[in-house]
PDB file of C-alpha atoms in Angstrom:
ATOM      1  CA  MET A   1     -52.176 -18.986  29.431  1.00  0.00           C
ATOM      2  CA  ASP A   2     -49.524 -19.161  26.731  1.00  0.00           C
ATOM      3  CA  PHE A   3     -46.072 -17.577  26.646  1.00  0.00           C
ATOM      4  CA  THR A   4     -43.479 -17.262  23.908  1.00  0.00           C
ATOM      5  CA  SER A   5     -39.925 -18.332  24.662  1.00  0.00           C
ATOM      6  CA  PRO A   6     -37.551 -15.335  24.857  1.00  0.00           C
ATOM      7  CA  LEU A   7     -35.288 -17.192  22.425  1.00  0.00           C
ATOM      8  CA  VAL A   8     -37.650 -16.213  19.609  1.00  0.00           C
ATOM      9  CA  TYR A   9     -36.483 -12.629  20.074  1.00  0.00           C
ATOM     10  CA  GLY A  10     -33.002 -13.543  21.260  1.00  0.00           C
ATOM     11  CA  ILE A  11     -31.750 -15.269  18.114  1.00  0.00           C
ATOM     12  CA  PRO A  12     -31.574 -12.073  15.986  1.00  0.00           C
ATOM     13  CA  CYS A  13     -29.735 -10.413  18.893  1.00  0.00           C
ATOM     14  CA  PHE A  14     -27.309 -13.341  19.016  1.00  0.00           C
ATOM     15  CA  LEU A  15     -26.367 -12.782  15.391  1.00  0.00           C
ATOM     16  CA  GLY A  16     -26.004  -9.043  15.929  1.00  0.00           C
ATOM     17  CA  PHE A  17     -23.708  -9.396  18.947  1.00  0.00           C
ATOM     18  CA  ILE A  18     -21.609 -12.020  17.155  1.00  0.00           C
ATOM     19  CA  ALA A  19     -21.201  -9.629  14.222  1.00  0.00           C
ATOM     20  CA  ILE A  20     -20.133  -6.809  16.571  1.00  0.00           C
ATOM     21  CA  GLU A  21     -17.590  -8.958  18.429  1.00  0.00           C
ATOM     22  CA  LEU A  22     -16.226 -10.423  15.198  1.00  0.00           C
ATOM     23  CA  THR A  23     -15.814  -6.993  13.600  1.00  0.00           C
ATOM     24  CA  TYR A  24     -14.169  -5.535  16.707  1.00  0.00           C
ATOM     25  CA  SER A  25     -11.742  -8.431  17.078  1.00  0.00           C
ATOM     26  CA  LYS A  26     -10.741  -8.448  13.426  1.00  0.00           C
ATOM     27  CA  THR A  27     -10.236  -4.702  13.137  1.00  0.00           C
ATOM     28  CA  LEU A  28      -9.108  -3.513  16.565  1.00  0.00           C
ATOM     29  CA  ASP A  29      -8.041  -6.382  18.795  1.00  0.00           C
ATOM     30  CA  ASP A  30      -7.344 -10.101  18.350  1.00  0.00           C
ATOM     31  CA  LYS A  31      -7.467 -11.199  14.721  1.00  0.00           C
ATOM     32  CA  GLN A  32      -7.229 -14.847  15.815  1.00  0.00           C
ATOM     33  CA  LEU A  33     -10.276 -14.717  18.082  1.00  0.00           C
ATOM     34  CA  TYR A  34     -12.420 -15.848  15.161  1.00  0.00           C
ATOM     35  CA  LYS A  35     -11.078 -18.415  12.703  1.00  0.00           C
ATOM     36  CA  TRP A  36     -13.263 -18.434   9.642  1.00  0.00           C
ATOM     37  CA  ARG A  37     -13.664 -22.188   9.116  1.00  0.00           C
ATOM     38  CA  ASP A  38     -14.324 -22.744  12.813  1.00  0.00           C
ATOM     39  CA  PHE A  39     -16.793 -19.879  12.780  1.00  0.00           C
ATOM     40  CA  ILE A  40     -18.670 -21.269   9.769  1.00  0.00           C
ATOM     41  CA  SER A  41     -18.936 -24.693  11.391  1.00  0.00           C
ATOM     42  CA  SER A  42     -20.170 -23.101  14.635  1.00  0.00           C
ATOM     43  CA  ILE A  43     -22.842 -21.081  12.835  1.00  0.00           C
ATOM     44  CA  SER A  44     -23.901 -24.149  10.858  1.00  0.00           C
ATOM     45  CA  LEU A  45     -24.240 -26.155  14.064  1.00  0.00           C
ATOM     46  CA  GLY A  46     -26.237 -23.313  15.596  1.00  0.00           C
ATOM     47  CA  VAL A  47     -28.599 -23.171  12.621  1.00  0.00           C
ATOM     48  CA  GLY A  48     -29.076 -26.924  12.828  1.00  0.00           C
ATOM     49  CA  SER A  49     -29.870 -26.656  16.531  1.00  0.00           C
ATOM     50  CA  VAL A  50     -32.519 -24.021  15.838  1.00  0.00           C
ATOM     51  CA  ILE A  51     -34.133 -26.100  13.095  1.00  0.00           C
ATOM     52  CA  ILE A  52     -34.133 -29.305  15.140  1.00  0.00           C
ATOM     53  CA  GLY A  53     -35.349 -27.400  18.184  1.00  0.00           C
ATOM     54  CA  ALA A  54     -38.243 -25.927  16.213  1.00  0.00           C
ATOM     55  CA  LEU A  55     -39.183 -29.311  14.795  1.00  0.00           C
ATOM     56  CA  ILE A  56     -39.320 -31.147  18.109  1.00  0.00           C
ATOM     57  CA  LYS A  57     -40.307 -28.302  20.439  1.00  0.00           C
ATOM     58  CA  THR A  58     -43.990 -29.153  20.141  1.00  0.00           C
ATOM     59  CA  ALA A  59     -43.310 -32.821  20.787  1.00  0.00           C
ATOM     60  CA  THR A  60     -41.118 -31.949  23.762  1.00  0.00           C
ATOM     61  CA  VAL A  61     -43.645 -29.624  25.357  1.00  0.00           C
ATOM     62  CA  ILE A  62     -46.673 -31.821  24.642  1.00  0.00           C
ATOM     63  CA  LEU A  63     -45.194 -35.264  25.226  1.00  0.00           C
ATOM     64  CA  VAL A  64     -42.962 -34.428  28.180  1.00  0.00           C
ATOM     65  CA  PHE A  65     -43.911 -31.227  30.009  1.00  0.00           C
ATOM     66  CA  THR A  66     -47.606 -30.982  29.230  1.00  0.00           C
ATOM     67  CA  PHE A  67     -48.222 -34.720  29.585  1.00  0.00           C
ATOM     68  CA  ALA A  68     -46.446 -34.785  32.958  1.00  0.00           C
ATOM     69  CA  TYR A  69     -48.279 -31.654  34.110  1.00  0.00           C
ATOM     70  CA  GLU A  70     -51.698 -33.050  33.186  1.00  0.00           C
ATOM     71  CA  LEU A  71     -50.899 -36.446  34.689  1.00  0.00           C
ATOM     72  CA  PHE A  72     -49.602 -35.241  38.047  1.00  0.00           C
ATOM     73  CA  ASN A  73     -51.749 -32.119  38.331  1.00  0.00           C
ATOM     74  CA  PRO A  74     -55.277 -33.280  37.417  1.00  0.00           C
ATOM     75  CA  LEU A  75     -58.069 -30.769  36.986  1.00  0.00           C
ATOM     76  CA  VAL A  76     -60.894 -31.658  39.380  1.00  0.00           C
ATOM     77  CA  ASN A  77     -63.994 -29.453  39.725  1.00  0.00           C
ATOM     78  CA  GLY A  78     -62.199 -26.567  38.091  1.00  0.00           C
ATOM     79  CA  VAL A  79     -59.194 -26.716  40.432  1.00  0.00           C
ATOM     80  CA  ARG A  80     -55.848 -28.182  39.406  1.00  0.00           C
ATOM     81  CA  THR A  81     -54.245 -30.039  42.308  1.00  0.00           C
ATOM     82  CA  ASN A  82     -50.885 -31.779  42.285  1.00  0.00           C
ATOM     83  CA  ILE A  83     -50.061 -35.194  43.710  1.00  0.00           C
ATOM     84  CA  MET A  84     -48.954 -33.696  47.018  1.00  0.00           C
ATOM     85  CA  GLY A  85     -52.409 -32.314  47.639  1.00  0.00           C
ATOM     86  CA  TRP A  86     -51.868 -28.604  47.166  1.00  0.00           C
ATOM     87  CA  GLU A  87     -53.251 -26.408  44.422  1.00  0.00           C
ATOM     88  CA  SER A  88     -50.953 -26.122  41.429  1.00  0.00           C
ATOM     89  CA  PHE A  89     -49.211 -22.801  41.029  1.00  0.00           C
ATOM     90  CA  GLY A  90     -50.460 -19.766  39.157  1.00  0.00           C
ATOM     91  CA  TYR A  91     -48.556 -16.841  37.656  1.00  0.00           C
ATOM     92  CA  ALA A  92     -47.778 -14.598  40.616  1.00  0.00           C
ATOM     93  CA  TRP A  93     -44.377 -12.863  40.450  1.00  0.00           C
ATOM     94  CA  TYR A  94     -42.939 -14.915  43.292  1.00  0.00           C
ATOM     95  CA  VAL A  95     -43.955 -18.141  41.520  1.00  0.00           C
ATOM     96  CA  TRP A  96     -41.928 -16.950  38.515  1.00  0.00           C
ATOM     97  CA  VAL A  97     -38.922 -16.321  40.773  1.00  0.00           C
ATOM     98  CA  ILE A  98     -39.188 -19.777  42.342  1.00  0.00           C
ATOM     99  CA  CYS A  99     -39.578 -21.420  38.940  1.00  0.00           C
ATOM    100  CA  MET A 100     -36.489 -19.573  37.691  1.00  0.00           C
ATOM    101  CA  LEU A 101     -34.484 -20.791  40.701  1.00  0.00           C
ATOM    102  CA  LEU A 102     -35.624 -24.374  40.164  1.00  0.00           C
ATOM    103  CA  ASP A 103     -34.782 -24.065  36.465  1.00  0.00           C
ATOM    104  CA  ASP A 104     -31.287 -22.849  37.357  1.00  0.00           C
ATOM    105  CA  TYR A 105     -30.832 -25.704  39.832  1.00  0.00           C
ATOM    106  CA  SER A 106     -31.884 -28.190  37.150  1.00  0.00           C
ATOM    107  CA  TYR A 107     -29.554 -26.575  34.634  1.00  0.00           C
ATOM    108  CA  TYR A 108     -26.629 -27.043  37.022  1.00  0.00           C
ATOM    109  CA  TRP A 109     -27.223 -30.790  37.290  1.00  0.00           C
ATOM    110  CA  PHE A 110     -28.050 -31.165  33.598  1.00  0.00           C
ATOM    111  CA  HIS A 111     -24.814 -29.375  32.679  1.00  0.00           C
ATOM    112  CA  ARG A 112     -22.727 -31.171  35.279  1.00  0.00           C
ATOM    113  CA  GLN A 113     -23.937 -34.595  34.180  1.00  0.00           C
ATOM    114  CA  ASN A 114     -23.034 -33.693  30.603  1.00  0.00           C
ATOM    115  CA  HIS A 115     -19.450 -33.597  31.875  1.00  0.00           C
ATOM    116  CA  MET A 116     -19.701 -36.610  34.210  1.00  0.00           C
ATOM    117  CA  ILE A 117     -21.420 -39.221  32.006  1.00  0.00           C
ATOM    118  CA  ARG A 118     -19.565 -40.064  28.827  1.00  0.00           C
ATOM    119  CA  PHE A 119     -22.645 -40.817  26.717  1.00  0.00           C
ATOM    120  CA  LEU A 120     -23.986 -37.353  27.540  1.00  0.00           C
ATOM    121  CA  TRP A 121     -20.534 -35.833  27.080  1.00  0.00           C
ATOM    122  CA  ALA A 122     -20.546 -37.237  23.537  1.00  0.00           C
ATOM    123  CA  ALA A 123     -23.374 -34.811  22.746  1.00  0.00           C
ATOM    124  CA  HIS A 124     -22.032 -31.904  24.798  1.00  0.00           C
ATOM    125  CA  ILE A 125     -18.407 -32.121  23.615  1.00  0.00           C
ATOM    126  CA  VAL A 126     -19.470 -30.319  20.434  1.00  0.00           C
ATOM    127  CA  HIS A 127     -19.815 -27.127  22.455  1.00  0.00           C
ATOM    128  CA  HIS A 128     -16.296 -27.493  23.871  1.00  0.00           C
ATOM    129  CA  SER A 129     -14.526 -28.638  20.729  1.00  0.00           C
ATOM    130  CA  LEU A 130     -13.058 -25.258  19.743  1.00  0.00           C
ATOM    131  CA  ASP A 131      -9.651 -24.039  20.933  1.00  0.00           C
ATOM    132  CA  ASN A 132     -11.060 -20.525  21.205  1.00  0.00           C
ATOM    133  CA  PHE A 133     -13.646 -18.619  23.236  1.00  0.00           C
ATOM    134  CA  ASN A 134     -16.056 -16.193  21.581  1.00  0.00           C
ATOM    135  CA  LEU A 135     -19.754 -15.572  21.049  1.00  0.00           C
ATOM    136  CA  GLY A 136     -19.661 -17.908  18.062  1.00  0.00           C
ATOM    137  CA  THR A 137     -18.850 -20.701  20.504  1.00  0.00           C
ATOM    138  CA  ALA A 138     -22.150 -20.001  22.261  1.00  0.00           C
ATOM    139  CA  VAL A 139     -24.169 -21.236  19.270  1.00  0.00           C
ATOM    140  CA  ARG A 140     -21.873 -24.222  18.627  1.00  0.00           C
ATOM    141  CA  ASN A 141     -24.227 -26.739  20.204  1.00  0.00           C
ATOM    142  CA  GLY A 142     -24.677 -30.459  19.743  1.00  0.00           C
ATOM    143  CA  TRP A 143     -27.915 -31.575  18.158  1.00  0.00           C
ATOM    144  CA  PHE A 144     -28.640 -34.510  20.462  1.00  0.00           C
ATOM    145  CA  THR A 145     -28.834 -32.835  23.890  1.00  0.00           C
ATOM    146  CA  ILE A 146     -32.325 -31.574  23.125  1.00  0.00           C
ATOM    147  CA  PHE A 147     -33.626 -35.150  23.163  1.00  0.00           C
ATOM    148  CA  TYR A 148     -32.734 -35.771  26.820  1.00  0.00           C
ATOM    149  CA  LYS A 149     -32.561 -32.277  28.309  1.00  0.00           C
ATOM    150  CA  PRO A 150     -36.317 -32.066  29.112  1.00  0.00           C
ATOM    151  CA  PHE A 151     -36.046 -35.037  31.474  1.00  0.00           C
ATOM    152  CA  PHE A 152     -33.788 -33.020  33.793  1.00  0.00           C
ATOM    153  CA  TYR A 153     -36.543 -30.386  34.108  1.00  0.00           C
ATOM    154  CA  VAL A 154     -39.800 -32.336  34.011  1.00  0.00           C
ATOM    155  CA  TRP A 155     -39.950 -32.604  37.822  1.00  0.00           C
ATOM    156  CA  ILE A 156     -40.665 -28.855  37.919  1.00  0.00           C
ATOM    157  CA  VAL A 157     -43.984 -29.252  36.110  1.00  0.00           C
ATOM    158  CA  ILE A 158     -44.760 -32.446  38.036  1.00  0.00           C
ATOM    159  CA  ILE A 159     -44.827 -30.477  41.294  1.00  0.00           C
ATOM    160  CA  GLY A 160     -47.181 -27.891  39.826  1.00  0.00           C
ATOM    161  CA  PHE A 161     -45.426 -25.192  37.778  1.00  0.00           C
ATOM    162  CA  PRO A 162     -47.137 -24.553  34.402  1.00  0.00           C
ATOM    163  CA  PRO A 163     -45.226 -25.912  31.381  1.00  0.00           C
ATOM    164  CA  GLU A 164     -45.327 -22.587  29.553  1.00  0.00           C
ATOM    165  CA  MET A 165     -43.729 -20.889  32.564  1.00  0.00           C
ATOM    166  CA  LEU A 166     -40.891 -23.388  32.512  1.00  0.00           C
ATOM    167  CA  VAL A 167     -40.395 -22.855  28.764  1.00  0.00           C
ATOM    168  CA  VAL A 168     -39.955 -19.109  29.360  1.00  0.00           C
ATOM    169  CA  CYS A 169     -37.470 -19.767  32.185  1.00  0.00           C
ATOM    170  CA  LEU A 170     -35.499 -22.098  29.916  1.00  0.00           C
ATOM    171  CA  GLY A 171     -35.340 -19.310  27.349  1.00  0.00           C
ATOM    172  CA  ILE A 172     -34.084 -16.785  29.906  1.00  0.00           C
ATOM    173  CA  GLU A 173     -31.408 -19.284  30.971  1.00  0.00           C
ATOM    174  CA  ALA A 174     -30.282 -19.694  27.355  1.00  0.00           C
ATOM    175  CA  LEU A 175     -30.077 -15.917  26.849  1.00  0.00           C
ATOM    176  CA  TRP A 176     -27.791 -15.544  29.869  1.00  0.00           C
ATOM    177  CA  GLN A 177     -25.660 -18.471  28.771  1.00  0.00           C
ATOM    178  CA  PHE A 178     -25.137 -16.967  25.316  1.00  0.00           C
ATOM    179  CA  GLN A 179     -23.703 -13.664  26.490  1.00  0.00           C
ATOM    180  CA  LEU A 180     -21.248 -15.400  28.856  1.00  0.00           C
ATOM    181  CA  HIS A 181     -19.121 -16.514  25.893  1.00  0.00           C
ATOM    182  CA  THR A 182     -17.000 -13.407  25.525  1.00  0.00           C
ATOM    183  CA  LYS A 183     -13.662 -12.386  26.983  1.00  0.00           C
ATOM    184  CA  TYR A 184     -14.392  -8.679  26.518  1.00  0.00           C
ATOM    185  CA  ILE A 185     -16.546  -8.358  29.638  1.00  0.00           C
ATOM    186  CA  LYS A 186     -14.416  -8.472  32.770  1.00  0.00           C
ATOM    187  CA  SER A 187     -15.428  -8.364  36.426  1.00  0.00           C
ATOM    188  CA  LEU A 188     -19.033  -7.520  37.294  1.00  0.00           C
ATOM    189  CA  GLY A 189     -18.063  -6.346  40.752  1.00  0.00           C
ATOM    190  CA  VAL A 190     -20.346  -7.341  43.588  1.00  0.00           C
ATOM    191  CA  LEU A 191     -22.455  -9.444  41.184  1.00  0.00           C
ATOM    192  CA  GLU A 192     -19.554 -11.891  40.948  1.00  0.00           C
ATOM    193  CA  ARG A 193     -20.502 -13.158  44.413  1.00  0.00           C
ATOM    194  CA  PHE A 194     -23.643 -14.901  43.199  1.00  0.00           C
ATOM    195  CA  LEU A 195     -23.851 -14.722  39.392  1.00  0.00           C
ATOM    196  CA  ASN A 196     -22.167 -17.004  36.882  1.00  0.00           C
ATOM    197  CA  THR A 197     -20.069 -14.479  34.970  1.00  0.00           C
ATOM    198  CA  HIS A 198     -17.911 -14.264  31.871  1.00  0.00           C
ATOM    199  CA  THR A 199     -14.605 -14.982  33.600  1.00  0.00           C
ATOM    200  CA  MET A 200     -16.164 -17.948  35.396  1.00  0.00           C
ATOM    201  CA  HIS A 201     -17.374 -19.333  32.085  1.00  0.00           C
ATOM    202  CA  GLN A 202     -13.899 -18.947  30.618  1.00  0.00           C
ATOM    203  CA  VAL A 203     -12.793 -21.303  33.387  1.00  0.00           C
ATOM    204  CA  HIS A 204     -15.509 -23.739  32.374  1.00  0.00           C
ATOM    205  CA  HIS A 205     -14.314 -23.815  28.760  1.00  0.00           C
ATOM    206  CA  ALA A 206     -10.633 -24.107  29.675  1.00  0.00           C
ATOM    207  CA  SER A 207      -8.706 -27.335  29.129  1.00  0.00           C
ATOM    208  CA  ASN A 208      -6.196 -26.579  31.897  1.00  0.00           C
ATOM    209  CA  ILE A 209      -6.389 -29.493  34.314  1.00  0.00           C
ATOM    210  CA  GLU A 210      -7.071 -27.226  37.304  1.00  0.00           C
ATOM    211  CA  TYR A 211     -10.055 -25.699  35.478  1.00  0.00           C
ATOM    212  CA  MET A 212     -11.725 -28.740  33.922  1.00  0.00           C
ATOM    213  CA  ASP A 213     -15.197 -29.769  35.126  1.00  0.00           C
ATOM    214  CA  LYS A 214     -15.691 -26.502  36.986  1.00  0.00           C
ATOM    215  CA  ASN A 215     -18.390 -23.802  36.936  1.00  0.00           C
ATOM    216  CA  HIS A 216     -21.409 -25.690  35.589  1.00  0.00           C
ATOM    217  CA  GLY A 217     -23.891 -23.049  36.713  1.00  0.00           C
ATOM    218  CA  GLY A 218     -26.419 -21.287  34.516  1.00  0.00           C
ATOM    219  CA  ILE A 219     -27.299 -17.834  35.835  1.00  0.00           C
ATOM    220  CA  LEU A 220     -26.139 -18.305  39.425  1.00  0.00           C
ATOM    221  CA  ASN A 221     -22.813 -19.595  40.730  1.00  0.00           C
ATOM    222  CA  VAL A 222     -24.418 -20.561  44.048  1.00  0.00           C
ATOM    223  CA  PHE A 223     -24.831 -24.237  43.183  1.00  0.00           C
ATOM    224  CA  ASP A 224     -21.202 -24.539  42.073  1.00  0.00           C
ATOM    225  CA  ARG A 225     -20.144 -23.073  45.405  1.00  0.00           C
ATOM    226  CA  VAL A 226     -22.458 -25.371  47.378  1.00  0.00           C
ATOM    227  CA  PHE A 227     -21.523 -28.565  45.524  1.00  0.00           C
ATOM    228  CA  GLY A 228     -17.791 -27.902  45.261  1.00  0.00           C
ATOM    229  CA  THR A 229     -17.380 -27.220  41.535  1.00  0.00           C
ATOM    230  CA  TRP A 230     -16.718 -23.476  41.641  1.00  0.00           C
ATOM    231  CA  LYS A 231     -13.377 -22.119  40.460  1.00  0.00           C
ATOM    232  CA  GLU A 232     -12.199 -18.538  40.067  1.00  0.00           C
ATOM    233  CA  LEU A 233     -10.143 -17.427  37.075  1.00  0.00           C
ATOM    234  CA  ASP A 234      -6.459 -16.998  37.910  1.00  0.00           C
ATOM    235  CA  ASP A 235      -4.921 -14.219  35.811  1.00  0.00           C
ATOM    236  CA  THR A 236      -1.471 -15.795  36.166  1.00  0.00           C
ATOM    237  CA  VAL A 237      -2.583 -19.007  34.387  1.00  0.00           C
ATOM    238  CA  ASN A 238      -2.159 -19.187  30.616  1.00  0.00           C
ATOM    239  CA  ILE A 239      -5.637 -20.375  29.789  1.00  0.00           C
ATOM    240  CA  LYS A 240      -6.144 -22.923  27.013  1.00  0.00           C
ATOM    241  CA  TYR A 241      -9.487 -23.734  25.472  1.00  0.00           C
ATOM    242  CA  GLY A 242     -10.899 -26.852  23.877  1.00  0.00           C
ATOM    243  CA  VAL A 243     -10.673 -30.566  24.659  1.00  0.00           C
ATOM    244  CA  SER A 244      -7.809 -33.045  24.853  1.00  0.00           C
ATOM    245  CA  GLN A 245      -9.028 -34.972  21.802  1.00  0.00           C
ATOM    246  CA  PRO A 246     -10.652 -32.488  19.388  1.00  0.00           C
ATOM    247  CA  PRO A 247     -12.408 -33.765  16.258  1.00  0.00           C
ATOM    248  CA  ASN A 248      -9.838 -32.025  14.013  1.00  0.00           C
ATOM    249  CA  SER A 249     -12.450 -31.584  11.328  1.00  0.00           C
ATOM    250  CA  TYR A 250     -14.808 -28.971   9.954  1.00  0.00           C
ATOM    251  CA  ASN A 251     -17.229 -31.660   8.798  1.00  0.00           C
ATOM    252  CA  LEU A 252     -20.453 -31.316  10.804  1.00  0.00           C
ATOM    253  CA  TYR A 253     -21.045 -35.053  10.869  1.00  0.00           C
ATOM    254  CA  VAL A 254     -17.586 -35.670  12.337  1.00  0.00           C
ATOM    255  CA  ILE A 255     -17.962 -32.858  14.889  1.00  0.00           C
ATOM    256  CA  LEU A 256     -21.343 -34.180  16.028  1.00  0.00           C
ATOM    257  CA  THR A 257     -20.498 -37.892  16.170  1.00  0.00           C
ATOM    258  CA  HIS A 258     -16.745 -38.348  16.775  1.00  0.00           C
ATOM    259  CA  GLU A 259     -17.103 -39.096  20.492  1.00  0.00           C
ATOM    260  CA  TYR A 260     -19.883 -41.626  19.863  1.00  0.00           C
ATOM    261  CA  LYS A 261     -17.469 -43.356  17.496  1.00  0.00           C
ATOM    262  CA  ASN A 262     -14.804 -43.380  20.217  1.00  0.00           C
ATOM    263  CA  ILE A 263     -17.277 -44.870  22.697  1.00  0.00           C
ATOM    264  CA  TRP A 264     -18.208 -47.608  20.236  1.00  0.00           C
ATOM    265  CA  GLN A 265     -14.546 -48.468  19.685  1.00  0.00           C
ATOM    266  CA  ASP A 266     -13.898 -48.681  23.431  1.00  0.00           C
ATOM    267  CA  VAL A 267     -16.975 -50.830  24.003  1.00  0.00           C
ATOM    268  CA  ALA A 268     -16.042 -53.138  21.137  1.00  0.00           C
ATOM    269  CA  LYS A 269     -12.524 -53.775  22.426  1.00  0.00           C
ATOM    270  CA  SER A 270     -13.583 -54.510  26.026  1.00  0.00           C
ATOM    271  CA  LYS A 271     -14.641 -58.040  26.990  1.00  0.00           C
ATOM    272  CA  GLN A 272     -16.326 -57.553  30.347  1.00  0.00           C
ATOM    273  CA  TRP A 273     -19.863 -56.177  30.443  1.00  0.00           C
ATOM    274  CA  SER A 274     -19.011 -54.025  33.444  1.00  0.00           C
ATOM    275  CA  HIS A 275     -16.256 -52.391  31.406  1.00  0.00           C
ATOM    276  CA  LYS A 276     -18.605 -51.841  28.476  1.00  0.00           C
ATOM    277  CA  PHE A 277     -21.084 -50.181  30.831  1.00  0.00           C
ATOM    278  CA  MET A 278     -18.419 -47.853  32.232  1.00  0.00           C
ATOM    279  CA  TYR A 279     -17.206 -46.863  28.778  1.00  0.00           C
ATOM    280  CA  ILE A 280     -20.739 -45.651  28.061  1.00  0.00           C
ATOM    281  CA  PHE A 281     -21.983 -44.334  31.398  1.00  0.00           C
ATOM    282  CA  GLY A 282     -18.774 -43.787  33.346  1.00  0.00           C
ATOM    283  CA  PRO A 283     -16.923 -40.458  33.404  1.00  0.00           C
ATOM    284  CA  PRO A 284     -15.014 -39.347  30.286  1.00  0.00           C
ATOM    285  CA  GLY A 285     -11.472 -40.690  30.326  1.00  0.00           C
ATOM    286  CA  TRP A 286     -12.310 -43.823  32.299  1.00  0.00           C
ATOM    287  CA  SER A 287     -10.537 -46.973  31.121  1.00  0.00           C
ATOM    288  CA  HIS A 288     -10.350 -50.472  32.549  1.00  0.00           C
ATOM    289  CA  ASP A 289      -6.569 -50.673  32.072  1.00  0.00           C
ATOM    290  CA  GLY A 290      -5.551 -47.147  33.043  1.00  0.00           C
ATOM    291  CA  SER A 291      -4.574 -46.251  29.472  1.00  0.00           C
ATOM    292  CA  THR A 292      -6.687 -43.120  29.820  1.00  0.00           C
ATOM    293  CA  LEU A 293      -7.638 -41.310  33.009  1.00  0.00           C
ATOM    294  CA  THR A 294     -10.557 -39.275  34.293  1.00  0.00           C
ATOM    295  CA  ILE A 295     -10.062 -35.699  35.474  1.00  0.00           C
ATOM    296  CA  LYS A 296     -10.255 -36.837  39.107  1.00  0.00           C
ATOM    297  CA  GLN A 297      -7.621 -39.525  38.490  1.00  0.00           C
ATOM    298  CA  ILE A 298      -5.297 -37.034  36.798  1.00  0.00           C
ATOM    299  CA  ARG A 299      -5.656 -34.563  39.657  1.00  0.00           C
ATOM    300  CA  LEU A 300      -5.040 -37.318  42.204  1.00  0.00           C
ATOM    301  CA  ALA A 301      -1.892 -38.419  40.380  1.00  0.00           C
ATOM    302  CA  MET A 302      -0.658 -34.821  40.199  1.00  0.00           C
ATOM    303  CA  SER A 303      -1.277 -34.278  43.920  1.00  0.00           C
ATOM    304  CA  LYS A 304       0.746 -37.401  44.737  1.00  0.00           C
ATOM    305  CA  GLU A 305       3.614 -36.161  42.580  1.00  0.00           C
ATOM    306  CA  HIS A 306       3.708 -32.867  44.468  1.00  0.00           C
ATOM    307  CA  SER A 307       3.312 -34.390  47.919  1.00  0.00           C
TER     308      SER A 307
END
């Protein structure tokens, strides 16, 4: 059975909603919500992501998901059985629900590690590099995450979920993530208890120290609550968006690669191999001499100052 990713139909809707929000903000609300040069660079990055995604989607599905599915779920006498001995899953509604939950769990860890491992952050920082928050930000994606993202999800097909089912779930996740990038939708009431909502995603994009590295969830906020990364928006806090060291450029090459350049410079100046390793795979902000600090180190220092 074959399924089409919902993103095929979602992309035209993305453009339509961006146009509506842009028009509303420019004519009736906040004229600074969209800055034209930032917006053009975001759209260009989004177009590039779509093109690259289309080019390597087949390779991703065949070489990663399908290969893993066939390898760990062999077809024997007409029955596909996984390595744990049970029959691989079909397409019942409850299997779809379980697959969606596992997809959301994987998204949480994929997203969280993008903030915890500097080499991955170098790809993900593109999405956070604007000092604003709008639907245009949603399509401002790095081009390199697509090369490692499948490896956070491949375990789902290994245990027996069909690859095409996972592809659809990934598309649904992306649709929800897109519409979170607007400040015009406020509280969702009782849904706030378990869904990742627009105000929660504003927290995620904030550069305020109390908000950084929070709310990594996809559709649900359950995993943030369980693993201690959930944070509610405080209306009394003057929220700031972006990163501490933005690329300060509209050049796509600079936007996409500036953090890799910074990593290379840090690795080159360090003499110990353990330091070089940490500059690549340690958390963003880590330094061997304390010249820069991680978010945890900054928070610890601030707590000591106030104690």
